[in-house]
PDB file of C-alpha atoms in Angstrom:
ATOM      1  CA  MET A   1       3.537 -10.547  16.654  1.00  0.00           C
ATOM      2  CA  LEU A   2       4.440 -12.001  12.935  1.00  0.00           C
ATOM      3  CA  ILE A   3       6.507 -14.983  13.559  1.00  0.00           C
ATOM      4  CA  GLY A   4       8.696 -16.576  10.488  1.00  0.00           C
ATOM      5  CA  ALA A   5      11.992 -16.966   9.162  1.00  0.00           C
ATOM      6  CA  HIS A   6      14.638 -16.337   6.487  1.00  0.00           C
ATOM      7  CA  VAL A   7      13.880 -18.269   3.508  1.00  0.00           C
ATOM      8  CA  SER A   8      15.738 -18.799  -0.004  1.00  0.00           C
ATOM      9  CA  PRO A   9      14.213 -17.285  -3.311  1.00  0.00           C
ATOM     10  CA  ALA A  10      16.138 -19.743  -5.255  1.00  0.00           C
ATOM     11  CA  GLY A  11      14.185 -20.912  -8.377  1.00  0.00           C
ATOM     12  CA  GLY A  12      11.815 -18.155  -8.429  1.00  0.00           C
ATOM     13  CA  LEU A  13      10.276 -15.613  -5.970  1.00  0.00           C
ATOM     14  CA  PRO A  14       7.509 -17.429  -5.173  1.00  0.00           C
ATOM     15  CA  HIS A  15       8.876 -20.364  -4.092  1.00  0.00           C
ATOM     16  CA  ALA A  16      10.411 -18.245  -1.034  1.00  0.00           C
ATOM     17  CA  ILE A  17       6.967 -17.825  -0.180  1.00  0.00           C
ATOM     18  CA  GLU A  18       6.535 -21.616  -0.437  1.00  0.00           C
ATOM     19  CA  ARG A  19       9.019 -22.390   2.094  1.00  0.00           C
ATOM     20  CA  GLY A  20       7.641 -19.682   4.446  1.00  0.00           C
ATOM     21  CA  VAL A  21       4.193 -21.727   4.174  1.00  0.00           C
ATOM     22  CA  GLU A  22       6.203 -25.110   4.349  1.00  0.00           C
ATOM     23  CA  ARG A  23       7.689 -23.242   7.875  1.00  0.00           C
ATOM     24  CA  GLY A  24       4.555 -21.974   9.083  1.00  0.00           C
ATOM     25  CA  CYS A  25       5.646 -18.553   9.050  1.00  0.00           C
ATOM     26  CA  ARG A  26       3.866 -15.395   9.699  1.00  0.00           C
ATOM     27  CA  SER A  27       6.964 -13.082   7.935  1.00  0.00           C
ATOM     28  CA  ILE A  28       9.678 -13.922   5.830  1.00  0.00           C
ATOM     29  CA  GLN A  29      13.031 -12.461   4.836  1.00  0.00           C
ATOM     30  CA  ILE A  30      15.210 -12.761   1.592  1.00  0.00           C
ATOM     31  CA  PHE A  31      17.844 -11.740  -0.144  1.00  0.00           C
ATOM     32  CA  ASN A  32      17.083  -9.841  -3.236  1.00  0.00           C
ATOM     33  CA  GLN A  33      20.249 -11.512  -4.902  1.00  0.00           C
ATOM     34  CA  SER A  34      23.058 -13.390  -3.552  1.00  0.00           C
ATOM     35  CA  PRO A  35      24.127 -12.420  -0.740  1.00  0.00           C
ATOM     36  CA  ARG A  36      28.152 -12.063  -1.250  1.00  0.00           C
ATOM     37  CA  MET A  37      28.124 -10.714  -4.829  1.00  0.00           C
ATOM     38  CA  TRP A  38      27.539  -7.688  -6.081  1.00  0.00           C
ATOM     39  CA  ARG A  39      25.564  -8.349  -9.212  1.00  0.00           C
ATOM     40  CA  PRO A  40      21.990  -7.932  -9.121  1.00  0.00           C
ATOM     41  CA  THR A  41      19.122 -10.052 -10.017  1.00  0.00           C
ATOM     42  CA  ALA A  42      16.771  -9.166 -12.357  1.00  0.00           C
ATOM     43  CA  TYR A  43      12.828  -9.512 -11.472  1.00  0.00           C
ATOM     44  CA  SER A  44      10.509  -8.901 -14.379  1.00  0.00           C
ATOM     45  CA  PRO A  45       7.090  -8.024 -14.415  1.00  0.00           C
ATOM     46  CA  GLU A  46       6.238 -11.387 -14.380  1.00  0.00           C
ATOM     47  CA  ASP A  47       8.019 -12.848 -11.128  1.00  0.00           C
ATOM     48  CA  VAL A  48       6.951  -9.493  -9.271  1.00  0.00           C
ATOM     49  CA  ALA A  49       3.221 -10.318 -10.245  1.00  0.00           C
ATOM     50  CA  ALA A  50       3.838 -14.181  -9.493  1.00  0.00           C
ATOM     51  CA  PHE A  51       5.261 -13.195  -5.800  1.00  0.00           C
ATOM     52  CA  ARG A  52       2.665 -10.910  -4.924  1.00  0.00           C
ATOM     53  CA  ALA A  53      -0.114 -13.829  -6.146  1.00  0.00           C
ATOM     54  CA  ALA A  54       1.196 -16.813  -3.829  1.00  0.00           C
ATOM     55  CA  MET A  55       1.929 -14.365  -1.101  1.00  0.00           C
ATOM     56  CA  SER A  56      -2.116 -13.017  -1.173  1.00  0.00           C
ATOM     57  CA  ALA A  57      -3.014 -16.283  -1.288  1.00  0.00           C
ATOM     58  CA  SER A  58      -0.819 -17.171   1.967  1.00  0.00           C
ATOM     59  CA  PRO A  59      -0.960 -16.999   6.042  1.00  0.00           C
ATOM     60  CA  ILE A  60       2.296 -14.858   5.276  1.00  0.00           C
ATOM     61  CA  ASP A  61       1.817 -11.044   5.981  1.00  0.00           C
ATOM     62  CA  ALA A  62       5.016  -9.584   5.840  1.00  0.00           C
ATOM     63  CA  VAL A  63       8.491  -9.869   3.919  1.00  0.00           C
ATOM     64  CA  LEU A  64      11.796  -8.175   4.400  1.00  0.00           C
ATOM     65  CA  ILE A  65      14.553  -7.899   1.837  1.00  0.00           C
ATOM     66  CA  HIS A  66      18.381  -8.026   3.654  1.00  0.00           C
ATOM     67  CA  ALA A  67      20.886  -6.080   2.099  1.00  0.00           C
ATOM     68  CA  VAL A  68      23.545  -7.861   0.494  1.00  0.00           C
ATOM     69  CA  TYR A  69      26.839  -8.165   3.124  1.00  0.00           C
ATOM     70  CA  LEU A  70      29.179  -6.786   0.890  1.00  0.00           C
ATOM     71  CA  ILE A  71      27.362  -2.925   1.432  1.00  0.00           C
ATOM     72  CA  ASN A  72      29.924  -0.861   3.560  1.00  0.00           C
ATOM     73  CA  CYS A  73      27.918   2.724   3.421  1.00  0.00           C
ATOM     74  CA  ALA A  74      30.601   4.416   5.584  1.00  0.00           C
ATOM     75  CA  SER A  75      33.421   3.349   3.193  1.00  0.00           C
ATOM     76  CA  ASP A  76      36.070   6.001   2.855  1.00  0.00           C
ATOM     77  CA  ASP A  77      36.802   3.939  -0.860  1.00  0.00           C
ATOM     78  CA  PRO A  78      34.502   5.816  -4.145  1.00  0.00           C
ATOM     79  CA  GLU A  79      34.312   2.227  -5.695  1.00  0.00           C
ATOM     80  CA  ILE A  80      33.128   0.522  -2.753  1.00  0.00           C
ATOM     81  CA  ALA A  81      30.780   3.234  -1.696  1.00  0.00           C
ATOM     82  CA  ASP A  82      29.227   3.639  -5.144  1.00  0.00           C
ATOM     83  CA  LYS A  83      29.114  -0.185  -5.275  1.00  0.00           C
ATOM     84  CA  SER A  84      27.283  -0.011  -1.805  1.00  0.00           C
ATOM     85  CA  LEU A  85      24.540   2.801  -2.997  1.00  0.00           C
ATOM     86  CA  THR A  86      23.708   1.012  -6.356  1.00  0.00           C
ATOM     87  CA  SER A  87      23.119  -2.031  -4.861  1.00  0.00           C
ATOM     88  CA  LEU A  88      21.118  -0.675  -2.173  1.00  0.00           C
ATOM     89  CA  VAL A  89      18.790   1.426  -4.706  1.00  0.00           C
ATOM     90  CA  HIS A  90      18.281  -1.733  -6.333  1.00  0.00           C
ATOM     91  CA  SER A  91      17.515  -3.236  -2.537  1.00  0.00           C
ATOM     92  CA  LEU A  92      14.993  -0.631  -2.006  1.00  0.00           C
ATOM     93  CA  THR A  93      13.472  -1.221  -5.936  1.00  0.00           C
ATOM     94  CA  VAL A  94      12.698  -4.715  -5.664  1.00  0.00           C
ATOM     95  CA  GLY A  95      11.533  -3.823  -1.891  1.00  0.00           C
ATOM     96  CA  GLU A  96       8.761  -1.493  -3.241  1.00  0.00           C
ATOM     97  CA  ALA A  97       8.076  -3.779  -6.472  1.00  0.00           C
ATOM     98  CA  ILE A  98       6.940  -6.734  -4.020  1.00  0.00           C
ATOM     99  CA  GLY A  99       5.278  -4.802  -1.042  1.00  0.00           C
ATOM    100  CA  ALA A 100       8.256  -5.553   0.994  1.00  0.00           C
ATOM    101  CA  ALA A 101       7.915  -3.987   4.757  1.00  0.00           C
ATOM    102  CA  GLY A 102      11.278  -2.944   4.621  1.00  0.00           C
ATOM    103  CA  VAL A 103      14.861  -3.278   3.683  1.00  0.00           C
ATOM    104  CA  VAL A 104      17.285  -4.942   6.788  1.00  0.00           C
ATOM    105  CA  LEU A 105      20.743  -2.919   6.265  1.00  0.00           C
ATOM    106  CA  HIS A 106      23.910  -3.583   8.025  1.00  0.00           C
ATOM    107  CA  PRO A 107      25.169   0.391   8.236  1.00  0.00           C
ATOM    108  CA  GLY A 108      28.578   0.050   7.182  1.00  0.00           C
ATOM    109  CA  SER A 109      32.169  -0.016   9.305  1.00  0.00           C
ATOM    110  CA  ALA A 110      34.562   2.455  10.268  1.00  0.00           C
ATOM    111  CA  LYS A 111      37.263  -0.265  10.317  1.00  0.00           C
ATOM    112  CA  THR A 112      39.974   1.337  11.701  1.00  0.00           C
ATOM    113  CA  GLY A 113      39.417   4.817  10.899  1.00  0.00           C
ATOM    114  CA  ASP A 114      37.028   7.955  13.372  1.00  0.00           C
ATOM    115  CA  VAL A 115      33.780   6.482  13.906  1.00  0.00           C
ATOM    116  CA  GLY A 116      31.841  10.006  13.186  1.00  0.00           C
ATOM    117  CA  ASP A 117      33.357  10.665   9.911  1.00  0.00           C
ATOM    118  CA  ALA A 118      32.299   6.965   8.866  1.00  0.00           C
ATOM    119  CA  ILE A 119      28.649   7.807  10.281  1.00  0.00           C
ATOM    120  CA  ALA A 120      28.926  11.035   7.967  1.00  0.00           C
ATOM    121  CA  ARG A 121      29.385   9.292   5.041  1.00  0.00           C
ATOM    122  CA  ALA A 122      26.963   6.162   6.067  1.00  0.00           C
ATOM    123  CA  GLY A 123      23.985   9.026   6.541  1.00  0.00           C
ATOM    124  CA  ALA A 124      24.848  10.494   2.674  1.00  0.00           C
ATOM    125  CA  VAL A 125      25.162   7.052   0.963  1.00  0.00           C
ATOM    126  CA  ILE A 126      21.905   6.314   2.684  1.00  0.00           C
ATOM    127  CA  GLY A 127      20.164   9.264   2.410  1.00  0.00           C
ATOM    128  CA  GLU A 128      21.049   9.229  -1.575  1.00  0.00           C
ATOM    129  CA  ALA A 129      19.210   5.815  -1.624  1.00  0.00           C
ATOM    130  CA  LEU A 130      16.323   6.952  -0.264  1.00  0.00           C
ATOM    131  CA  ALA A 131      16.163   9.851  -2.654  1.00  0.00           C
ATOM    132  CA  ARG A 132      16.386   7.675  -5.685  1.00  0.00           C
ATOM    133  CA  THR A 133      13.580   5.478  -4.659  1.00  0.00           C
ATOM    134  CA  GLY A 134       9.916   5.281  -3.869  1.00  0.00           C
ATOM    135  CA  GLY A 135       8.587   4.351  -0.940  1.00  0.00           C
ATOM    136  CA  CYS A 136       9.984   1.295   0.682  1.00  0.00           C
ATOM    137  CA  PRO A 137      11.123   1.566   4.051  1.00  0.00           C
ATOM    138  CA  LEU A 138      15.103   1.043   4.773  1.00  0.00           C
ATOM    139  CA  GLN A 139      15.799  -0.462   8.366  1.00  0.00           C
ATOM    140  CA  LEU A 140      18.788  -0.201  10.109  1.00  0.00           C
ATOM    141  CA  GLU A 141      20.210  -3.061  11.900  1.00  0.00           C
ATOM    142  CA  ASN A 142      22.048  -2.942  15.402  1.00  0.00           C
ATOM    143  CA  THR A 143      25.427  -4.722  15.103  1.00  0.00           C
ATOM    144  CA  ALA A 144      27.221  -6.935  17.754  1.00  0.00           C
ATOM    145  CA  GLY A 145      30.245  -4.541  17.404  1.00  0.00           C
ATOM    146  CA  ALA A 146      32.960  -6.421  15.709  1.00  0.00           C
ATOM    147  CA  GLY A 147      35.724  -4.909  13.656  1.00  0.00           C
ATOM    148  CA  GLY A 148      34.491  -1.267  13.481  1.00  0.00           C
ATOM    149  CA  THR A 149      30.878  -2.104  12.819  1.00  0.00           C
ATOM    150  CA  LEU A 150      28.479   0.837  13.008  1.00  0.00           C
ATOM    151  CA  GLY A 151      25.039   0.768  14.883  1.00  0.00           C
ATOM    152  CA  ARG A 152      26.718  -1.426  17.713  1.00  0.00           C
ATOM    153  CA  SER A 153      24.749   1.198  20.182  1.00  0.00           C
ATOM    154  CA  PHE A 154      21.343   3.237  20.099  1.00  0.00           C
ATOM    155  CA  ALA A 155      23.261   6.104  20.442  1.00  0.00           C
ATOM    156  CA  GLU A 156      24.843   5.067  17.128  1.00  0.00           C
ATOM    157  CA  LEU A 157      22.018   4.200  15.211  1.00  0.00           C
ATOM    158  CA  ALA A 158      20.551   7.499  17.124  1.00  0.00           C
ATOM    159  CA  ALA A 159      23.226   9.392  14.963  1.00  0.00           C
ATOM    160  CA  LEU A 160      23.091   6.953  11.537  1.00  0.00           C
ATOM    161  CA  LEU A 161      19.460   7.980  11.587  1.00  0.00           C
ATOM    162  CA  ASP A 162      20.278  11.768  11.946  1.00  0.00           C
ATOM    163  CA  ALA A 163      23.157  11.549   8.816  1.00  0.00           C
ATOM    164  CA  ALA A 164      20.563  10.225   6.623  1.00  0.00           C
ATOM    165  CA  GLY A 165      18.165  12.784   7.501  1.00  0.00           C
ATOM    166  CA  ARG A 166      15.227  11.389   9.619  1.00  0.00           C
ATOM    167  CA  ASP A 167      13.368  10.130   6.905  1.00  0.00           C
ATOM    168  CA  ASP A 168      10.115   8.637   7.319  1.00  0.00           C
ATOM    169  CA  ARG A 169      10.894   5.220   6.100  1.00  0.00           C
ATOM    170  CA  LEU A 170      13.670   4.938   8.312  1.00  0.00           C
ATOM    171  CA  GLY A 171      13.735   3.149  11.012  1.00  0.00           C
ATOM    172  CA  CYS A 172      15.384  -0.320  12.760  1.00  0.00           C
ATOM    173  CA  CYS A 173      15.654  -3.683  13.065  1.00  0.00           C
ATOM    174  CA  LEU A 174      16.449  -5.074  16.545  1.00  0.00           C
ATOM    175  CA  ASP A 175      18.530  -7.981  16.725  1.00  0.00           C
ATOM    176  CA  SER A 176      18.641 -10.147  19.951  1.00  0.00           C
ATOM    177  CA  CYS A 177      22.120 -12.369  19.193  1.00  0.00           C
ATOM    178  CA  HIS A 178      23.592  -8.714  18.342  1.00  0.00           C
ATOM    179  CA  LEU A 179      22.312  -7.035  21.344  1.00  0.00           C
ATOM    180  CA  LEU A 180      23.673  -9.430  23.633  1.00  0.00           C
ATOM    181  CA  ALA A 181      27.006  -9.926  22.185  1.00  0.00           C
ATOM    182  CA  SER A 182      27.575  -5.486  21.867  1.00  0.00           C
ATOM    183  CA  GLY A 183      26.672  -5.502  26.046  1.00  0.00           C
ATOM    184  CA  TYR A 184      23.178  -5.164  26.524  1.00  0.00           C
ATOM    185  CA  ASP A 185      21.276  -8.087  28.960  1.00  0.00           C
ATOM    186  CA  ILE A 186      18.051  -8.680  27.826  1.00  0.00           C
ATOM    187  CA  ARG A 187      17.852 -12.075  29.391  1.00  0.00           C
ATOM    188  CA  THR A 188      15.477 -11.128  32.191  1.00  0.00           C
ATOM    189  CA  ALA A 189      12.423  -9.340  30.796  1.00  0.00           C
ATOM    190  CA  GLU A 190      13.416  -6.639  33.124  1.00  0.00           C
ATOM    191  CA  GLY A 191      16.698  -6.204  31.365  1.00  0.00           C
ATOM    192  CA  LEU A 192      14.895  -6.536  27.951  1.00  0.00           C
ATOM    193  CA  THR A 193      12.725  -3.749  29.702  1.00  0.00           C
ATOM    194  CA  VAL A 194      15.774  -1.050  30.718  1.00  0.00           C
ATOM    195  CA  THR A 195      17.513  -1.807  27.153  1.00  0.00           C
ATOM    196  CA  LEU A 196      14.197  -0.933  25.023  1.00  0.00           C
ATOM    197  CA  ASP A 197      13.488   2.134  27.224  1.00  0.00           C
ATOM    198  CA  GLU A 198      17.282   3.211  26.372  1.00  0.00           C
ATOM    199  CA  PHE A 199      16.471   2.353  22.694  1.00  0.00           C
ATOM    200  CA  ASP A 200      13.467   4.631  23.456  1.00  0.00           C
ATOM    201  CA  ARG A 201      15.141   7.642  25.047  1.00  0.00           C
ATOM    202  CA  ALA A 202      17.647   7.497  22.063  1.00  0.00           C
ATOM    203  CA  VAL A 203      16.009   6.422  18.990  1.00  0.00           C
ATOM    204  CA  GLY A 204      11.953   6.238  19.757  1.00  0.00           C
ATOM    205  CA  LEU A 205      10.037   3.317  19.820  1.00  0.00           C
ATOM    206  CA  ASP A 206       8.393   4.730  16.961  1.00  0.00           C
ATOM    207  CA  ARG A 207      11.383   3.891  14.858  1.00  0.00           C
ATOM    208  CA  LEU A 208      11.501   0.239  15.899  1.00  0.00           C
ATOM    209  CA  ARG A 209      10.002  -1.558  12.574  1.00  0.00           C
ATOM    210  CA  SER A 210      11.435  -4.881  12.439  1.00  0.00           C
ATOM    211  CA  LEU A 211      12.792  -7.732  14.957  1.00  0.00           C
ATOM    212  CA  HIS A 212      15.714 -10.553  14.320  1.00  0.00           C
ATOM    213  CA  LEU A 213      15.375 -13.445  16.622  1.00  0.00           C
ATOM    214  CA  ASN A 214      19.101 -15.101  17.249  1.00  0.00           C
ATOM    215  CA  ASP A 215      20.268 -17.078  20.273  1.00  0.00           C
ATOM    216  CA  SER A 216      24.086 -16.253  20.700  1.00  0.00           C
ATOM    217  CA  ALA A 217      26.842 -18.350  20.645  1.00  0.00           C
ATOM    218  CA  GLN A 218      29.105 -16.170  22.318  1.00  0.00           C
ATOM    219  CA  PRO A 219      28.613 -13.974  25.960  1.00  0.00           C
ATOM    220  CA  LEU A 220      27.105 -10.825  26.607  1.00  0.00           C
ATOM    221  CA  GLY A 221      29.678  -7.696  25.689  1.00  0.00           C
ATOM    222  CA  SER A 222      31.564 -10.072  23.410  1.00  0.00           C
ATOM    223  CA  ASN A 223      31.217  -8.130  20.024  1.00  0.00           C
ATOM    224  CA  ARG A 224      31.091 -11.365  18.335  1.00  0.00           C
ATOM    225  CA  ASP A 225      28.111 -11.798  15.773  1.00  0.00           C
ATOM    226  CA  ARG A 226      27.882 -15.686  15.901  1.00  0.00           C
ATOM    227  CA  HIS A 227      24.031 -17.060  16.173  1.00  0.00           C
ATOM    228  CA  ALA A 228      23.173 -20.066  17.722  1.00  0.00           C
ATOM    229  CA  ASN A 229      19.589 -22.145  17.171  1.00  0.00           C
ATOM    230  CA  LEU A 230      17.035 -21.149  19.479  1.00  0.00           C
ATOM    231  CA  GLY A 231      17.817 -22.574  23.420  1.00  0.00           C
ATOM    232  CA  ASN A 232      21.504 -23.510  22.655  1.00  0.00           C
ATOM    233  CA  GLY A 233      23.672 -20.238  23.117  1.00  0.00           C
ATOM    234  CA  GLU A 234      24.121 -17.413  25.843  1.00  0.00           C
ATOM    235  CA  LEU A 235      20.283 -16.158  25.389  1.00  0.00           C
ATOM    236  CA  GLY A 236      18.851 -19.828  26.134  1.00  0.00           C
ATOM    237  CA  GLU A 237      15.035 -20.516  25.986  1.00  0.00           C
ATOM    238  CA  ARG A 238      14.231 -18.506  28.832  1.00  0.00           C
ATOM    239  CA  GLY A 239      15.817 -15.295  27.305  1.00  0.00           C
ATOM    240  CA  CYS A 240      14.419 -16.115  24.001  1.00  0.00           C
ATOM    241  CA  ALA A 241      10.862 -16.708  25.781  1.00  0.00           C
ATOM    242  CA  VAL A 242      11.204 -13.047  27.345  1.00  0.00           C
ATOM    243  CA  PHE A 243      12.377 -11.416  23.799  1.00  0.00           C
ATOM    244  CA  LEU A 244       9.078 -12.857  22.273  1.00  0.00           C
ATOM    245  CA  SER A 245       6.855 -12.091  24.802  1.00  0.00           C
ATOM    246  CA  GLU A 246       7.892  -8.179  24.943  1.00  0.00           C
ATOM    247  CA  PRO A 247       4.709  -5.967  25.049  1.00  0.00           C
ATOM    248  CA  ARG A 248       6.232  -3.467  22.894  1.00  0.00           C
ATOM    249  CA  PHE A 249       7.267  -6.196  20.222  1.00  0.00           C
ATOM    250  CA  GLU A 250       3.255  -6.546  19.316  1.00  0.00           C
ATOM    251  CA  ASP A 251       2.489  -6.789  15.710  1.00  0.00           C
ATOM    252  CA  LEU A 252       5.932  -6.235  14.420  1.00  0.00           C
ATOM    253  CA  PRO A 253       7.471  -8.947  12.139  1.00  0.00           C
ATOM    254  CA  LEU A 254      10.307 -11.288  14.024  1.00  0.00           C
ATOM    255  CA  VAL A 255      12.506 -13.034  11.583  1.00  0.00           C
ATOM    256  CA  LEU A 256      14.806 -16.453  12.669  1.00  0.00           C
ATOM    257  CA  GLU A 257      17.908 -16.195  11.325  1.00  0.00           C
ATOM    258  CA  THR A 258      19.432 -19.467  13.278  1.00  0.00           C
ATOM    259  CA  PRO A 259      21.595 -21.445  11.687  1.00  0.00           C
ATOM    260  CA  GLY A 260      19.271 -24.759  11.833  1.00  0.00           C
ATOM    261  CA  PRO A 261      20.340 -28.314  12.648  1.00  0.00           C
ATOM    262  CA  LYS A 262      21.912 -28.886   9.469  1.00  0.00           C
ATOM    263  CA  GLY A 263      23.376 -25.411   8.596  1.00  0.00           C
ATOM    264  CA  SER A 264      20.511 -24.915   6.272  1.00  0.00           C
ATOM    265  CA  GLY A 265      18.874 -22.457   7.937  1.00  0.00           C
ATOM    266  CA  PRO A 266      15.899 -21.565  10.442  1.00  0.00           C
ATOM    267  CA  THR A 267      13.274 -24.864  10.004  1.00  0.00           C
ATOM    268  CA  ALA A 268       9.607 -25.566  10.667  1.00  0.00           C
ATOM    269  CA  GLU A 269      10.437 -26.894  14.059  1.00  0.00           C
ATOM    270  CA  GLU A 270      12.647 -24.020  15.259  1.00  0.00           C
ATOM    271  CA  VAL A 271       9.440 -21.355  13.891  1.00  0.00           C
ATOM    272  CA  ALA A 272       7.059 -23.649  16.160  1.00  0.00           C
ATOM    273  CA  LEU A 273       9.471 -23.416  18.844  1.00  0.00           C
ATOM    274  CA  ALA A 274       9.820 -19.611  18.696  1.00  0.00           C
ATOM    275  CA  ARG A 275       5.781 -19.582  19.064  1.00  0.00           C
ATOM    276  CA  ARG A 276       5.980 -21.959  22.073  1.00  0.00           C
ATOM    277  CA  LEU A 277       8.365 -19.951  23.773  1.00  0.00           C
ATOM    278  CA  ARG A 278       6.356 -16.776  23.070  1.00  0.00           C
ATOM    279  CA  THR A 279       3.290 -18.590  24.663  1.00  0.00           C
ATOM    280  CA  ARG A 280       5.718 -19.435  27.603  1.00  0.00           C
ATOM    281  CA  GLY A 281       7.307 -16.098  28.176  1.00  0.00           C
ATOM    282  CA  ARG A 282       3.506 -14.253  28.063  1.00  0.00           C
ATOM    283  CA  ALA A 283       2.327 -16.618  30.904  1.00  0.00           C
ATOM    284  CA  ALA A 284       5.634 -16.039  32.811  1.00  0.00           C
ATOM    285  CA  ARG A 285       4.651 -12.183  32.435  1.00  0.00           C
ATOM    286  CA  ARG A 286       1.047 -12.594  33.544  1.00  0.00           C
ATOM    287  CA  ARG A 287       2.631 -14.794  36.717  1.00  0.00           C
ATOM    288  CA  VAL A 288       4.604 -12.018  37.777  1.00  0.00           C
ATOM    289  CA  ALA A 289       1.859  -9.209  37.160  1.00  0.00           C
ATOM    290  CA  ALA A 290      -0.425 -11.380  39.285  1.00  0.00           C
ATOM    291  CA  ARG A 291       1.737 -11.311  42.065  1.00  0.00           C
TER     292      ARG A 291
END
């Protein structure tokens, strides 16, 4: 498991690698532009080369790009849909340039409209973005379910993949906070097993490409997306240890997106805590297996 954190690329792409190394990361996630603005950041060939050189010289094995929050591939507003397509194409283009393991995308929102129609619109935009770009994978993130967001269930994720054409580049990113908030009880090894079995039936484990680890400030089934620091939410240290030690998550990038102690994101201490919780969770699983 490649445990890491979301970090800032402020000051230039190579600084994201530096911040990841400072935090003891094996993987990092970045925004390729300001997450709440449509204006793209233009990266030169020199920027890309410097990033690749910095990553090659570091212990970081995977980088993810998180697409901007403004994107709504399911929008029935032609202007928003067009801006979403343009932004997603840009993210995938940057991802291919820097050798990203994937672009993580919130698929969109139906708001108060028909969910089936929204999924069809989202699939069309996603499929077009893939057609316009090269080899960078795209990973649809499960959502907490508030405000008509798509991807709150594995059935919706499967429908989105179908609507987008199930290209080989398409996969999923599972977020622990969103899983709990949308009603999947993953606080125990047994509960996580049931959840992943359901994901496998609906989507296929071969489509699982990355993970977000966040504790949840809101309870099971709340449909509220409120991240908490590890151990300080409804999952608790035990639930986080269960998630970190799941055998079917081996070799995947796992990124912390927690608020951090000062509201400025995950710290080296929290990344180290995640590693300790993984060790604790694996030991607990061995004790159960030995009984």
